[in-house]
Coordinates of N, CA and C in Angstrom, one line a residue:
M1 N 111.1 104.7 101.2 CA 111.0 103.8 102.3 C 111.9 102.5 102.0
H2 N 112.3 101.9 103.1 CA 113.1 100.7 103.0 C 112.5 99.6 104.0
M3 N 112.4 98.4 103.5 CA 111.9 97.2 104.3 C 113.0 96.2 104.3
Q4 N 113.6 96.0 105.5 CA 114.6 94.9 105.7 C 113.8 93.7 106.2
I5 N 113.9 92.6 105.4 CA 113.1 91.4 105.6 C 114.1 90.3 106.2
S6 N 113.7 89.7 107.3 CA 114.5 88.6 107.8 C 114.4 87.4 106.9
E7 N 115.3 86.4 107.0 CA 115.2 85.2 106.2 C 114.0 84.4 106.5
R8 N 113.6 84.3 107.8 CA 112.4 83.6 108.2 C 111.2 84.2 107.6
A9 N 111.1 85.6 107.7 CA 109.9 86.3 107.1 C 109.8 86.1 105.6
E10 N 111.0 86.1 104.9 CA 110.9 85.9 103.5 C 110.5 84.5 103.1
R11 N 111.0 83.5 103.8 CA 110.5 82.1 103.6 C 109.0 82.0 103.7
F12 N 108.5 82.6 104.8 CA 107.1 82.5 105.1 C 106.3 83.3 104.0
L13 N 106.8 84.4 103.6 CA 106.1 85.2 102.5 C 106.1 84.4 101.2
R14 N 107.2 83.8 100.9 CA 107.3 83.1 99.6 C 106.4 81.8 99.6
A15 N 106.3 81.2 100.8 CA 105.4 80.1 100.9 C 103.9 80.5 100.7
K16 N 103.6 81.7 101.2 CA 102.2 82.2 101.0 C 101.9 82.7 99.6
T17 N 102.9 83.3 99.0 CA 102.7 83.9 97.7 C 102.7 82.8 96.6
G18 N 103.4 81.7 96.8 CA 103.5 80.6 95.9 C 104.2 81.0 94.6
S19 N 104.0 80.3 93.6 CA 104.7 80.5 92.3 C 104.1 81.6 91.5
K20 N 103.0 82.1 91.8 CA 102.4 83.2 91.1 C 103.2 84.5 91.2
S21 N 103.2 85.3 90.2 CA 103.8 86.6 90.3 C 103.0 87.5 91.3
S22 N 103.7 87.9 92.4 CA 103.0 88.6 93.5 C 103.8 89.7 94.1
L23 N 103.2 90.6 94.7 CA 103.9 91.6 95.5 C 103.1 91.7 96.8
V24 N 103.6 92.4 97.8 CA 103.0 92.6 99.0 C 102.8 94.1 99.3
R25 N 101.6 94.5 99.6 CA 101.3 95.9 100.0 C 101.2 96.1 101.5
L26 N 102.0 97.0 102.0 CA 101.9 97.4 103.4 C 100.8 98.4 103.5
V27 N 99.8 98.1 104.4 CA 98.7 99.0 104.6 C 98.5 99.4 106.0
F28 N 97.8 100.5 106.2 CA 97.4 100.9 107.6 C 95.9 100.7 107.5
D29 N 95.4 99.6 108.0 CA 94.1 99.1 107.8 C 93.2 99.7 108.9
G30 N 92.3 100.7 108.5 CA 91.4 101.3 109.4 C 90.0 100.8 109.4
E31 N 89.8 99.8 108.6 CA 88.4 99.2 108.4 C 87.9 98.8 109.8
G32 N 86.8 99.3 110.2 CA 86.1 99.0 111.4 C 86.8 99.5 112.7
C33 N 87.7 100.4 112.5 CA 88.5 100.9 113.7 C 87.9 102.3 114.2
G34 N 86.9 102.8 113.6 CA 86.3 104.0 114.2 C 86.5 105.3 113.4
C35 N 87.8 105.6 113.2 CA 88.1 106.8 112.4 C 89.4 106.7 111.7
G36 N 89.8 107.7 110.9 CA 90.9 107.6 110.0 C 92.3 107.5 110.7
I37 N 92.4 107.9 111.9 CA 93.7 107.8 112.6 C 93.9 106.5 113.4
N38 N 92.8 105.8 113.5 CA 92.9 104.5 114.2 C 93.0 103.4 113.2
G39 N 93.9 102.4 113.4 CA 94.1 101.4 112.5 C 95.2 100.5 112.9
I40 N 95.4 99.4 112.1 CA 96.5 98.5 112.4 C 97.3 98.2 111.1
P41 N 98.6 98.0 111.2 CA 99.3 97.6 110.0 C 98.9 96.2 109.6
A42 N 98.9 96.0 108.3 CA 98.6 94.7 107.7 C 99.4 94.5 106.4
L43 N 99.5 93.3 105.9 CA 100.2 93.0 104.7 C 99.2 92.3 103.8
W44 N 99.1 92.8 102.5 CA 98.2 92.2 101.6 C 99.0 91.7 100.4
I45 N 98.7 90.4 100.0 CA 99.3 89.8 98.8 C 98.5 90.3 97.6
L46 N 99.1 90.9 96.6 CA 98.5 91.3 95.4 C 99.1 90.7 94.2
S47 N 98.3 90.7 93.1 CA 98.9 90.2 91.8 C 99.5 91.4 91.1
A48 N 99.1 92.6 91.3 CA 99.6 93.8 90.6 C 99.4 95.0 91.5
Q49 N 100.2 96.0 91.3 CA 100.1 97.3 92.1 C 99.1 98.2 91.4
D50 N 98.6 99.2 92.1 CA 97.7 100.1 91.4 C 98.5 101.4 91.0
E51 N 97.9 102.3 90.4 CA 98.6 103.4 89.8 C 99.2 104.4 90.9
Y52 N 98.7 104.3 92.1 CA 99.1 105.2 93.2 C 100.2 104.6 94.1
D53 N 100.4 103.3 94.0 CA 101.4 102.6 94.8 C 102.8 103.1 94.5
K54 N 103.6 103.2 95.6 CA 105.0 103.5 95.5 C 105.8 102.3 96.0
E55 N 106.9 102.0 95.4 CA 107.8 100.9 95.8 C 108.4 101.2 97.1
I56 N 108.4 100.1 97.9 CA 109.2 100.1 99.2 C 110.5 99.3 98.8
H57 N 111.6 99.8 98.9 CA 112.8 99.1 98.6 C 113.0 98.0 99.7
S58 N 113.3 96.8 99.2 CA 113.4 95.7 100.1 C 114.5 94.8 99.7
N59 N 115.0 93.9 100.6 CA 116.0 92.9 100.2 C 115.4 91.6 99.8
G60 N 114.2 91.6 99.4 CA 113.5 90.3 99.0 C 112.3 90.6 98.1
I61 N 111.2 90.1 98.6 CA 109.9 90.1 97.9 C 109.6 91.6 97.6
P62 N 109.0 91.9 96.5 CA 108.6 93.3 96.2 C 107.5 93.8 97.1
F63 N 107.7 95.0 97.7 CA 106.7 95.6 98.5 C 106.3 96.9 97.9
V64 N 105.0 97.3 98.1 CA 104.5 98.6 97.7 C 103.7 99.2 98.9
I65 N 103.4 100.5 98.8 CA 102.6 101.2 99.7 C 101.9 102.3 99.0
N66 N 100.6 102.6 99.4 CA 99.9 103.7 98.9 C 100.5 105.0 99.7
P67 N 100.8 106.1 99.1 CA 101.3 107.2 99.8 C 100.4 107.7 101.0
A68 N 99.1 107.5 100.9 CA 98.2 107.9 101.9 C 98.5 107.1 103.2
H69 N 99.0 105.9 103.0 CA 99.3 105.0 104.2 C 100.7 105.2 104.7
A70 N 101.6 105.7 103.8 CA 103.0 105.9 104.2 C 103.2 106.8 105.4
I71 N 102.3 107.7 105.6 CA 102.5 108.7 106.7 C 102.5 108.0 108.0
Y72 N 102.0 106.8 108.1 CA 101.9 106.1 109.4 C 103.1 105.3 109.8
F73 N 104.1 105.3 108.9 CA 105.3 104.4 109.0 C 106.6 105.2 108.9
E74 N 107.6 104.7 109.6 CA 108.9 105.3 109.5 C 109.6 105.0 108.1
E75 N 110.7 105.6 107.9 CA 111.4 105.4 106.6 C 112.0 104.0 106.6
N76 N 112.6 103.6 107.7 CA 113.2 102.3 107.7 C 112.3 101.3 108.5
L77 N 112.0 100.2 107.9 CA 111.1 99.2 108.5 C 111.8 97.8 108.5
Y78 N 111.4 97.0 109.5 CA 112.0 95.7 109.7 C 110.9 94.7 109.9
L79 N 110.9 93.6 109.0 CA 109.9 92.6 109.1 C 110.5 91.3 109.5
D80 N 109.9 90.6 110.5 CA 110.4 89.4 111.0 C 109.2 88.5 111.2
S81 N 109.5 87.2 111.5 CA 108.4 86.3 111.8 C 109.1 85.2 112.7
E82 N 108.2 84.4 113.4 CA 108.7 83.3 114.2 C 108.5 82.0 113.3
E83 N 109.3 81.1 113.6 CA 109.3 79.8 112.8 C 108.0 79.2 112.7
N84 N 107.2 79.0 113.7 CA 106.0 78.3 113.7 C 104.8 79.1 114.1
Y85 N 104.8 80.4 113.8 CA 103.7 81.3 114.1 C 103.3 82.0 112.8
P86 N 102.0 82.0 112.4 CA 101.6 82.5 111.1 C 101.3 84.0 111.1
S87 N 102.2 84.8 111.6 CA 102.1 86.3 111.5 C 103.5 86.9 111.5
F88 N 103.5 88.2 111.5 CA 104.8 88.9 111.3 C 104.9 90.0 112.4
R89 N 106.2 90.3 112.7 CA 106.5 91.4 113.6 C 107.1 92.5 112.7
L90 N 106.5 93.7 112.8 CA 106.9 94.9 112.1 C 107.4 96.0 113.0
S91 N 108.6 96.4 112.8 CA 109.2 97.5 113.6 C 109.9 98.5 112.8
G92 N 110.2 99.6 113.4 CA 110.9 100.7 112.7 C 112.2 101.0 113.6
D93 N 112.8 102.1 113.3 CA 114.0 102.5 114.1 C 113.6 102.9 115.5
S94 N 112.4 103.4 115.7 CA 112.0 104.0 117.0 C 110.8 103.4 117.6
Q95 N 110.1 102.4 116.9 CA 108.9 101.8 117.5 C 108.6 100.5 116.9
L96 N 107.8 99.8 117.7 CA 107.2 98.5 117.3 C 105.8 98.7 116.8
Y97 N 105.5 98.3 115.5 CA 104.2 98.5 115.0 C 103.3 97.4 115.3
G98 N 103.8 96.2 115.6 CA 103.0 95.1 115.9 C 103.7 93.8 115.9
Q99 N 103.3 92.9 116.7 CA 103.9 91.5 116.7 C 103.0 90.5 116.1
N100 N 101.9 90.9 115.7 CA 100.9 89.9 115.2 C 100.3 90.5 113.9
I101 N 101.2 90.9 113.0 CA 100.7 91.6 111.7 C 100.2 90.5 110.8
R102 N 99.0 90.7 110.3 CA 98.4 89.6 109.5 C 98.7 89.8 108.0
L103 N 98.7 88.7 107.3 CA 99.0 88.6 105.9 C 97.7 88.1 105.2
L104 N 97.1 88.9 104.4 CA 95.9 88.6 103.7 C 96.1 88.5 102.2
D105 N 95.6 87.4 101.6 CA 95.7 87.2 100.2 C 94.6 87.9 99.5
Q106 N 94.9 89.0 98.8 CA 93.9 89.8 98.1 C 93.9 89.6 96.6
R107 N 94.6 88.6 96.1 CA 94.7 88.3 94.7 C 93.3 87.7 94.2
E108 N 92.9 88.1 93.0 CA 91.7 87.5 92.5 C 92.0 86.1 92.0
T109 N 91.0 85.2 92.2 CA 91.2 83.8 91.8 C 90.5 83.6 90.5

């Protein structure tokens, strides 16, 4: 997989991840959505990947994805954000995954 990150989105991600060593996991979050095929894309800030995560090649911040979630996404993804809006727009070559993709900090404090 490949993730093309806009300059705005990368600035926003770096502001949220801070100076700590971090990566971002792309997930298909089905929590509370009813069944396994219903869900929404989300981004989670992590301090480390787990043993099952696979790297998503990106032009910026390190991204990973669990292979079980990768089936919901295209090979080429594009991440953008708006200057004064605290969420992301995720699209692929043939579809829009969402214009209000949330970023959750899952690092342990």
